[in-house]
Tab-separated table of C-alpha atoms in Angstrom:
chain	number	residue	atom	x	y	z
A	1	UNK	CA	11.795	-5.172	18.369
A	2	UNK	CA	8.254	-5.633	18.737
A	3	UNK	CA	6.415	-8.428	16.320
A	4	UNK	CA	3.848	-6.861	14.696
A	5	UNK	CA	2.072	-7.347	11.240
A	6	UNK	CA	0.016	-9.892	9.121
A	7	UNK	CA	1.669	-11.693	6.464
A	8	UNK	CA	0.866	-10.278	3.300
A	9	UNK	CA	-1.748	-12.536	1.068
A	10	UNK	CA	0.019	-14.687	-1.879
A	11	UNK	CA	-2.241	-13.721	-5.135
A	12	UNK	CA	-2.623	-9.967	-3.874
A	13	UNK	CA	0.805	-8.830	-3.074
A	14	UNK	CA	3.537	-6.977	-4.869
A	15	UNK	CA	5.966	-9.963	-4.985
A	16	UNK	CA	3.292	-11.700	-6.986
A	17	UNK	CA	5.709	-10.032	-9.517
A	18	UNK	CA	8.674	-12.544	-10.433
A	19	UNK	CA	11.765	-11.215	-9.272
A	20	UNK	CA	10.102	-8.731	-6.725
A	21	UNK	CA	10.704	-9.243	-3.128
A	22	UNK	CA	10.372	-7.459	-0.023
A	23	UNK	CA	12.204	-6.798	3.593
A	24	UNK	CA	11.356	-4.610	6.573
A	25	UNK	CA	13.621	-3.563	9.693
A	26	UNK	CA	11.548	-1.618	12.273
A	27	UNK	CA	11.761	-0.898	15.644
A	28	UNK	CA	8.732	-0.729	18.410
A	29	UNK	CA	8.765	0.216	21.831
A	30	UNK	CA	5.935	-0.415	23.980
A	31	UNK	CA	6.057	2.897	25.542
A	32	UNK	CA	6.400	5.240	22.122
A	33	UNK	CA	4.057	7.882	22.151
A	34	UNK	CA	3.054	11.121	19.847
A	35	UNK	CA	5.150	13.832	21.022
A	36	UNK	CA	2.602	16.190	22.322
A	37	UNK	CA	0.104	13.811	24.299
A	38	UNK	CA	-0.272	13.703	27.461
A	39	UNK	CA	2.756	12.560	29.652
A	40	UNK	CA	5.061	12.713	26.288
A	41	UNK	CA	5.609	16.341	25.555
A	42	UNK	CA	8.868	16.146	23.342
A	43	UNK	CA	7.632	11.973	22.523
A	44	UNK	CA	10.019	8.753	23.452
A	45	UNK	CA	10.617	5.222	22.520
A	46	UNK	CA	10.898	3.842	18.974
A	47	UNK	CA	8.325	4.000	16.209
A	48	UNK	CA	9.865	4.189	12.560
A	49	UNK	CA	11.282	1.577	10.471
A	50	UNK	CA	12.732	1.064	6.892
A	51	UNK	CA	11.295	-0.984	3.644
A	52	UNK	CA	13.112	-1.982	1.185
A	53	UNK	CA	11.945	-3.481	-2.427
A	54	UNK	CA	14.793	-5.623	-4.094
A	55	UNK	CA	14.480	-6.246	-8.339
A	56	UNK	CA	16.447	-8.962	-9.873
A	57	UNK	CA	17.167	-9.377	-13.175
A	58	UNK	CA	19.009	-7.835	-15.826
A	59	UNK	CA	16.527	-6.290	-17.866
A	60	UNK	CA	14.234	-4.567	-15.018
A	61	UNK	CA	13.368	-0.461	-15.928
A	62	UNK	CA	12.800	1.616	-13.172
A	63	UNK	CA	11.027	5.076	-12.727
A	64	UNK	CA	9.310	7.492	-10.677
A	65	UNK	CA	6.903	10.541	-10.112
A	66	UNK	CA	6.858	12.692	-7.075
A	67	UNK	CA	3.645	15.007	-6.724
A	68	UNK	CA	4.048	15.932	-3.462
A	69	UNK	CA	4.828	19.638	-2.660
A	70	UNK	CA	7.651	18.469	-0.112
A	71	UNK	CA	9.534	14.910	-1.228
A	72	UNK	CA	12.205	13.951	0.310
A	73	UNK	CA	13.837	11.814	-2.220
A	74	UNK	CA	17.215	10.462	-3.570
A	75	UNK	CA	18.370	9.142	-7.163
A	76	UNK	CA	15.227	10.386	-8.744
A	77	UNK	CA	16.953	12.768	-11.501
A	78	UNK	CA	18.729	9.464	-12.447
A	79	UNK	CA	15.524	8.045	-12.764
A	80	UNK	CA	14.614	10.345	-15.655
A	81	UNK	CA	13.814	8.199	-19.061
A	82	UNK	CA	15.847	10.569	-20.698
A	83	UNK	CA	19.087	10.074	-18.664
A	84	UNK	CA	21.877	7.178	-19.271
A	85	UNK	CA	20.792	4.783	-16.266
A	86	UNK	CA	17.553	3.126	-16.651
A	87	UNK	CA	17.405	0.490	-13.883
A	88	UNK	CA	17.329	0.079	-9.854
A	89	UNK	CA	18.209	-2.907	-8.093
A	90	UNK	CA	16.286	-1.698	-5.092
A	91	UNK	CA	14.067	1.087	-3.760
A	92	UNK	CA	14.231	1.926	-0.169
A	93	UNK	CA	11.292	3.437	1.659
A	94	UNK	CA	11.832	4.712	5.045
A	95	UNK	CA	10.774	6.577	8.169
A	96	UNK	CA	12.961	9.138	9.221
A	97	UNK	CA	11.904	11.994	7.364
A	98	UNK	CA	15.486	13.485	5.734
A	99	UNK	CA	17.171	11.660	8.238
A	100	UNK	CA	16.350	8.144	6.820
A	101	UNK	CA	17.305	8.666	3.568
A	102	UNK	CA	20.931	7.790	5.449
A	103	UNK	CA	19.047	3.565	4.960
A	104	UNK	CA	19.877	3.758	1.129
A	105	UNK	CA	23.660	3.742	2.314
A	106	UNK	CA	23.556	0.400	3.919
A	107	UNK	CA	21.258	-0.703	1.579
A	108	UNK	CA	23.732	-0.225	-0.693
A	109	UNK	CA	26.308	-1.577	1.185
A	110	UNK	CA	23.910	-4.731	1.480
A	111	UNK	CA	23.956	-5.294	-2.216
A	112	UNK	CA	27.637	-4.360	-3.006
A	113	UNK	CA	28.239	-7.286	-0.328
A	114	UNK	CA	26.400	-9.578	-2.905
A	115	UNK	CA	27.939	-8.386	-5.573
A	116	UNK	CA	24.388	-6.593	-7.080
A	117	UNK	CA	24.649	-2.909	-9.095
A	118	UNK	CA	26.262	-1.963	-12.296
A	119	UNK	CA	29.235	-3.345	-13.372
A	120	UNK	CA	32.227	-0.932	-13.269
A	121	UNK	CA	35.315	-3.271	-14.871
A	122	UNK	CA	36.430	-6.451	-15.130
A	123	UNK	CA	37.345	-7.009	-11.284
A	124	UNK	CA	33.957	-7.453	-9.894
A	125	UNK	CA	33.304	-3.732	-8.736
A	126	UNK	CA	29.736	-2.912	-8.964
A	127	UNK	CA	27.688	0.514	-7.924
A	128	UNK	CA	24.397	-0.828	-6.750
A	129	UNK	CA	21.564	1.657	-7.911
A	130	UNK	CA	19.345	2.198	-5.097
A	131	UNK	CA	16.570	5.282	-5.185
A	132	UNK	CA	14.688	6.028	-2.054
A	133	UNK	CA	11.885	8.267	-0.299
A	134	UNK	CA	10.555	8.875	3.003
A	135	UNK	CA	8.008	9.381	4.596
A	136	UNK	CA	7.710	11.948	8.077
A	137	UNK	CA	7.179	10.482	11.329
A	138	UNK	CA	9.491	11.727	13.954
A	139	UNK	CA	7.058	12.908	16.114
A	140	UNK	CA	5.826	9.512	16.660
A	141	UNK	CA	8.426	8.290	19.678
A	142	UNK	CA	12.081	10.260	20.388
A	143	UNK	CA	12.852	12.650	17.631
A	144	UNK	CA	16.535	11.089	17.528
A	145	UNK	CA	15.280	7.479	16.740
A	146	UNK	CA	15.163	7.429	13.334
A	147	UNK	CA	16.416	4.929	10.782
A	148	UNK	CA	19.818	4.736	10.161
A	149	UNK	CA	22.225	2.895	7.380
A	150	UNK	CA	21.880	-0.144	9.565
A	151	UNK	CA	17.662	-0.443	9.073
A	152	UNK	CA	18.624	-0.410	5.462
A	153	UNK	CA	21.084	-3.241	4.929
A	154	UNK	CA	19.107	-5.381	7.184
A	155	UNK	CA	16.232	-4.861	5.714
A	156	UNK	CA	18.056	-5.427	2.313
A	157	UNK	CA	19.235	-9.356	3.766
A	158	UNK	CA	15.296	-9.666	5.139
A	159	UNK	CA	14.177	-8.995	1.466
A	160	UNK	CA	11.811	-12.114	0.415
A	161	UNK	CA	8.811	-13.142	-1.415
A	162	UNK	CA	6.819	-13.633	2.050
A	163	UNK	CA	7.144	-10.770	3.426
A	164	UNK	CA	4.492	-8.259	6.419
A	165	UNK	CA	1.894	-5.733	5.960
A	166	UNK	CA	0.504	-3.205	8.454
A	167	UNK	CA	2.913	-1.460	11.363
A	168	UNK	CA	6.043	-3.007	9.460
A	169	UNK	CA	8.917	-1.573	8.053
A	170	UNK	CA	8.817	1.924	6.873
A	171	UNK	CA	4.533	1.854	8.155
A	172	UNK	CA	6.068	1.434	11.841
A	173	UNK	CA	5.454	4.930	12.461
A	174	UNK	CA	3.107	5.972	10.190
A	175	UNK	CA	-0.267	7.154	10.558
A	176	UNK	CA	-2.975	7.512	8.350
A	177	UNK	CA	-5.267	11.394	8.811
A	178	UNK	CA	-6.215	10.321	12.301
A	179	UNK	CA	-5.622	6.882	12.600
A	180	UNK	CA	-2.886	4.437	12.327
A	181	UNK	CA	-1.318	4.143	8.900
A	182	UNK	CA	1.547	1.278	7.964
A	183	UNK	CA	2.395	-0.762	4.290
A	184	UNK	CA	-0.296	-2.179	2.206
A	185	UNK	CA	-0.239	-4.182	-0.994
A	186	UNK	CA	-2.208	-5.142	-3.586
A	187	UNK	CA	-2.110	-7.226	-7.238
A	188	UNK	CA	-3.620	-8.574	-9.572
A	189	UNK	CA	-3.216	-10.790	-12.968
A	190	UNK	CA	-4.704	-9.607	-15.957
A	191	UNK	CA	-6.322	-12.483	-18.070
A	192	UNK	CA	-7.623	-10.750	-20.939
A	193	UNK	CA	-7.265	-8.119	-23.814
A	194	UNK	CA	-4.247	-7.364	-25.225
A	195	UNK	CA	-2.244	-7.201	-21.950
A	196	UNK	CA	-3.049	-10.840	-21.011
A	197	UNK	CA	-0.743	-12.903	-18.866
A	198	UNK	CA	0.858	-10.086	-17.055
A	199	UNK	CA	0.946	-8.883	-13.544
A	200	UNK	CA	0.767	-5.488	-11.603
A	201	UNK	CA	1.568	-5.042	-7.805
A	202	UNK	CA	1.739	-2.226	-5.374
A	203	UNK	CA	3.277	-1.741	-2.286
A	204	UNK	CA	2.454	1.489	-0.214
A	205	UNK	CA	3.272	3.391	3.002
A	206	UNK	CA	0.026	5.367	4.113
A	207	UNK	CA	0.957	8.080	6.159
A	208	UNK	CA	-0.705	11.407	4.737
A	209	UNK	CA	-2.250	14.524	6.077
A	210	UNK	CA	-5.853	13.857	4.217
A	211	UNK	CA	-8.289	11.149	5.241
A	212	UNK	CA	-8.617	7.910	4.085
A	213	UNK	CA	-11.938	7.429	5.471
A	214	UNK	CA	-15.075	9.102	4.022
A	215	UNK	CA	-16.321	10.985	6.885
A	216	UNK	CA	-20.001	11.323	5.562
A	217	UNK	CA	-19.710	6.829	5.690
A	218	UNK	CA	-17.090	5.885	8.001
A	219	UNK	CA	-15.551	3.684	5.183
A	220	UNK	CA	-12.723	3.833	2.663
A	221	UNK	CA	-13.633	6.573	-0.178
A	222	UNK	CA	-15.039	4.944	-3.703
A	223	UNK	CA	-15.503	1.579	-2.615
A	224	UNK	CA	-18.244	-0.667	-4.314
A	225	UNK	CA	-20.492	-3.240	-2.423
A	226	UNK	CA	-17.991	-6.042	-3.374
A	227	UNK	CA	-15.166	-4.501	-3.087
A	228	UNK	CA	-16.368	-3.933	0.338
A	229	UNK	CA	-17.216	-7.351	1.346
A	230	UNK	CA	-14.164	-8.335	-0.417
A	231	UNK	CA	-12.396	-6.346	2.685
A	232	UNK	CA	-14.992	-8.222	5.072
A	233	UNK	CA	-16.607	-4.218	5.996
A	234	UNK	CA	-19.665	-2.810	5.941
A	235	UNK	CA	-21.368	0.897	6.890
A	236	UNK	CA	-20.784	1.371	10.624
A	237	UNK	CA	-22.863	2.361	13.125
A	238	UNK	CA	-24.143	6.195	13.514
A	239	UNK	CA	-21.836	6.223	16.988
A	240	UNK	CA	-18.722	5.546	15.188
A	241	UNK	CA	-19.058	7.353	12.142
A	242	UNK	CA	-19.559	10.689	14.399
A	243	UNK	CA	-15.810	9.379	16.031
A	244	UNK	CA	-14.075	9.006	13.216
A	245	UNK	CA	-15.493	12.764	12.332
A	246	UNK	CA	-13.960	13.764	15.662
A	247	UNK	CA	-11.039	11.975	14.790
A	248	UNK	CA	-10.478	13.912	11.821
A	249	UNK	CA	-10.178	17.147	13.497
A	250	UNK	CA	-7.237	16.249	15.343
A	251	UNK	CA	-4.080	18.046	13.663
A	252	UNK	CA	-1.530	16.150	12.592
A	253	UNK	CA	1.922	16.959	10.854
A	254	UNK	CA	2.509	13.662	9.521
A	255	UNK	CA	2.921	13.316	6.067
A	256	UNK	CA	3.712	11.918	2.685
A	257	UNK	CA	2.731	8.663	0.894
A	258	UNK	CA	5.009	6.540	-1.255
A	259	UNK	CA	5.656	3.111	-2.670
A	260	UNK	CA	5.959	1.376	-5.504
A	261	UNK	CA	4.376	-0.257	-8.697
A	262	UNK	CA	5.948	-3.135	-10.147
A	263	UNK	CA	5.082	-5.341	-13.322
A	264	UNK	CA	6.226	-7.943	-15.264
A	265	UNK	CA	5.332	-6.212	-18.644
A	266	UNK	CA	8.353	-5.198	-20.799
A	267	UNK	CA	8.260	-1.215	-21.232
A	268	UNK	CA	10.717	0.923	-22.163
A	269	UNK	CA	11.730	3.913	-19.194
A	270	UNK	CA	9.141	6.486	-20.693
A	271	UNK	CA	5.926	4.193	-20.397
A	272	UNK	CA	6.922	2.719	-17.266
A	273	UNK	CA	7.308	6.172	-15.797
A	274	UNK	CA	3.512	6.551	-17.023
A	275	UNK	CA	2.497	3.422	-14.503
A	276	UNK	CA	4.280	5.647	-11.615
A	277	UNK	CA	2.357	8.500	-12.946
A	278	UNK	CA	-1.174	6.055	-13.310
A	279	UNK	CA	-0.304	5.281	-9.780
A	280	UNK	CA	-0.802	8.684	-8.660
A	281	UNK	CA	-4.363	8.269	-9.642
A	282	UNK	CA	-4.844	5.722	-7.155
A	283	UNK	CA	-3.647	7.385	-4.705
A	284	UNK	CA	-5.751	10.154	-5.241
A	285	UNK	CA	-8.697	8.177	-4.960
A	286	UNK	CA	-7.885	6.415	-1.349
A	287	UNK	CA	-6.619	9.947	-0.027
A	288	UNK	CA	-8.406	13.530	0.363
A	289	UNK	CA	-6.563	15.330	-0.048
A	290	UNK	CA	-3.928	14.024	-1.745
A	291	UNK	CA	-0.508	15.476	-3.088
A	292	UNK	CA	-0.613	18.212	-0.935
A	293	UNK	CA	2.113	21.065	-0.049
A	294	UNK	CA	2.528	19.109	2.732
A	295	UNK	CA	3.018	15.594	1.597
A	296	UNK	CA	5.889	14.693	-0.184
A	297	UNK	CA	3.918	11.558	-2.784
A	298	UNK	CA	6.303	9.503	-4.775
A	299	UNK	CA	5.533	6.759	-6.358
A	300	UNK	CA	8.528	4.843	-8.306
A	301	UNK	CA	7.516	1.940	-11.203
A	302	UNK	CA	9.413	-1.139	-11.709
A	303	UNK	CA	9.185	-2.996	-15.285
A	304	UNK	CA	10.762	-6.437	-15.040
A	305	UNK	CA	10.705	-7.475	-18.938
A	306	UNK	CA	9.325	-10.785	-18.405
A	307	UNK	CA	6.348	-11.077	-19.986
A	308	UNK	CA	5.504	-9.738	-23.414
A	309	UNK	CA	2.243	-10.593	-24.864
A	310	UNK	CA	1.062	-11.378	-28.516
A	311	UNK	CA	-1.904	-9.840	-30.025
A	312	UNK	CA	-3.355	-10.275	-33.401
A	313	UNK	CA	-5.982	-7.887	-32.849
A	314	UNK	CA	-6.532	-5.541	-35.038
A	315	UNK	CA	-8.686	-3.583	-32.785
A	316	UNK	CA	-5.956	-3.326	-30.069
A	317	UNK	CA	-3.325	-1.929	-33.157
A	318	UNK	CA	-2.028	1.278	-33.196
A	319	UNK	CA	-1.482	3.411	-35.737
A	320	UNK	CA	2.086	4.683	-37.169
A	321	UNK	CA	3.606	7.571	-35.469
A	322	UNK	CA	2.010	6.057	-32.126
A	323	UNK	CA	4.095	4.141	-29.552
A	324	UNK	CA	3.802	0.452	-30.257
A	325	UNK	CA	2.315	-0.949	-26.737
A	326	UNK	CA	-0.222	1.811	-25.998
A	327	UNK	CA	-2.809	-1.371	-25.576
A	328	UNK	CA	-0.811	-2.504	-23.419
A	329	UNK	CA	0.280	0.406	-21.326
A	330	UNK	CA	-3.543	1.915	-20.932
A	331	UNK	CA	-4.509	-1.500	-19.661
A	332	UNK	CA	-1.058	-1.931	-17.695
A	333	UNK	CA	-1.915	1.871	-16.036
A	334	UNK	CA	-5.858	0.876	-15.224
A	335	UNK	CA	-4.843	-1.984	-13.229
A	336	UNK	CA	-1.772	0.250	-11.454
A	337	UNK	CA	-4.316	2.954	-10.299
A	338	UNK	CA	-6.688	0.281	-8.905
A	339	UNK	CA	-3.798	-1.175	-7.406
A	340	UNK	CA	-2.630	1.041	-4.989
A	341	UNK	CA	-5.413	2.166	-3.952
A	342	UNK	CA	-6.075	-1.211	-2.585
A	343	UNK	CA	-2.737	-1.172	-0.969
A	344	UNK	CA	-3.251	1.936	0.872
A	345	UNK	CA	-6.445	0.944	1.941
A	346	UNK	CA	-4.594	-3.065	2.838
A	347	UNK	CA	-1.966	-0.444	4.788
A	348	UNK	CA	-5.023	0.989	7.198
A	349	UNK	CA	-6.726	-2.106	7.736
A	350	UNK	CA	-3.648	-3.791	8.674
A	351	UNK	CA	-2.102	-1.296	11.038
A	352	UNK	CA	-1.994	-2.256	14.616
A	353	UNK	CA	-2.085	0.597	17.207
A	354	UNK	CA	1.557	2.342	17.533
A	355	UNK	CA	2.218	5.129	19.972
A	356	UNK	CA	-1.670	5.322	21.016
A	357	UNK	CA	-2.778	6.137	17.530
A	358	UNK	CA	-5.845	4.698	16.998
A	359	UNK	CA	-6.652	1.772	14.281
A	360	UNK	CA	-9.729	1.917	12.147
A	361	UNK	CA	-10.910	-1.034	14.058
A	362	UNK	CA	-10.665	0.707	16.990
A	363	UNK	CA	-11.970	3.756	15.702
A	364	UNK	CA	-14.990	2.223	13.919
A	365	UNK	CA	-15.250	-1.625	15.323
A	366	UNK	CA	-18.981	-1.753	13.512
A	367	UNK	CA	-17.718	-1.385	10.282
A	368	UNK	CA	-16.042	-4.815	10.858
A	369	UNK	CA	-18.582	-8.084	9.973
């Protein structure tokens, strides 16, 4: 297995959540290449990989939204706030297309190991509850080296707080429009108004058919002056904004975006579905087009319980009728929007070339300090 990826950054990272952790299993030959370039016709080697997102603790509520127009997707009915089960105790994400969703069974083997699901009786029998999506990438290397149970258990016992971003995990094969997708994440701690004190973290896998580079700029869509000298970039050069425009002609069938939102609010299943659905929002602004026939974007939300906050003000009250933590939730959703689409953005800067596919560093080096 190739070592690739950059650790992730503590104070911008999913597991900045308490009780979130992460763990990848990939796999990366040298020589995988797209099917369909030169020399590669049907592709070979490896290129995929499997993430997995563990949640401890008793009280965590877990949802989802899929707005993609082809998901591939399991346990997301029983993620329905209107159905009996209202937790996970991980979320797989996965190459593989269909294939991979086989990495939630040894994921699930992982955590029955360890005791972790739902308690069945009074002998220690538990049914671990463990949604997952996937993302499309078999062209990228052999079409039969794909992800199987084994990716998902191991990357199960890999989970931690430190964990990689870029051509990791379920990113291995992922690519981004043109260039080189992988896993991003972002956070960040909200210290005023009337959700003070708690935290909201993405983690994504970039790999849609839309662009996540402006083409009139060269750089990521919607991004401020800070933000962009946050991420160390600036507007490229003429010469490589014309490549990446080239770039973007190239046809590609790979497809779908997913990931997850978690926070340490306490929501009940119907508002934390609403920070999966806020999440969308992000990722329609770091993708054009986004949620396409094509793509299969899911995004699932995790709600620890840890932290509830006080507020006395009366400007932050709702009225009767109205649910109780609206405050909270509309400032909970802002931050989950801006969120991921900081992590997809964290996923293409990170990537390291796979299977030829170019980076945006390679593509656009200018745009770089």
């Amino acid at each position: 297995m190739t070592t690739i990826g950059r650790p992730a950054r503590p104070g911008d990272r999913i597991t900045d959540v308490a009780g979130i952790t992460v763990g990848h299993r990939h796999r990366v030959d040298a020589d995988a290449e797209v099917a369909g370039t030169a020399g590669a016709p049907d592709g070979h080697g490896w290129a995929t990989g499997t993430t997995v997102v563990r949640i401890s603790g008793p009280g965590a509520i877990a949802a989802v939204d899929v707005r993609g127009g082809g998901p591939g997707t399991r346990e997301t009915d029983l993620l329905d706030p209107s159905n009996t089960v209202q937790t996970a105790h991980a979320i797989v994400l996965s190459g593989g297309s269909a294939y991979g969703l086989a990495t939630a069974d040894g994921a699930m083997r992982a955590l029955e190991a360890e005791g972790v699901g739902l308690p069945m009786d009074t002998r220690g029998h538990v049914v671990p509850i463990v949604p997952a999506a996937v993302i499309f990438d078999l062209p990228v290397g052999a079409w039969d080296h794909r992800p199987d149970a084994d990716f998902g258990a191991e990357a199960v016992r890999a989970a931690a707080v430190d964990f990689a971003v870029g051509s990791v995990g379920a990113g291995a094969g992922a690519r981004a429009g043109a260039l080189k997708g992988g896993v991003g994440t972002a956070s960040v701690r909200i210290e005023t108004g009337p959700a003070a004190g708690i935290t909201v973290g993405a983690l994504m896998i970039a790999n849609p058919v839309g662009a996540v580079i402006d083409p009139k700029t060269g750089l990521p869509w919607d991004l401020g002056e800070d933000e962009l000298a946050e991420l160390g970039l600036r507007r490229p050069e003429a010469a490589d904004i014309a490549h990446l425009a080239e770039l973007a002609k190239k046809h590609t069938v790979l497809n779908t975006t997913i990931g997850v939102v978690a926070t340490d609010a306490a929501l009940d299943a119907a508002m934390t579905r609403r920070i999966a659905m806020a999440g969308h929002d992000g990722l329609g602004r770091a993708i054009r087009p986004a949620h396409s026939p094509l793509d299969g974007d899911t995004i699932f939300a995790v709600a620890t319980g840890a932290v509830r906050p006080e507020s006395s003000d009366p400007a932050t009250a709702t009225p009767p009728g109205m649910h109780a933590d609206a405050a909270i939730i509309a400032e909970v959703s802002r931050c989950a929007a801006d969120v991921v689409q900081r992590a997809i953005v964290d996923a293409v800067l990170a990537a390291e070339s796979v299977a030829s596919i170019p980076t945006y560093a390679q593509a656009a080096p200018s745009a770089f300090g």
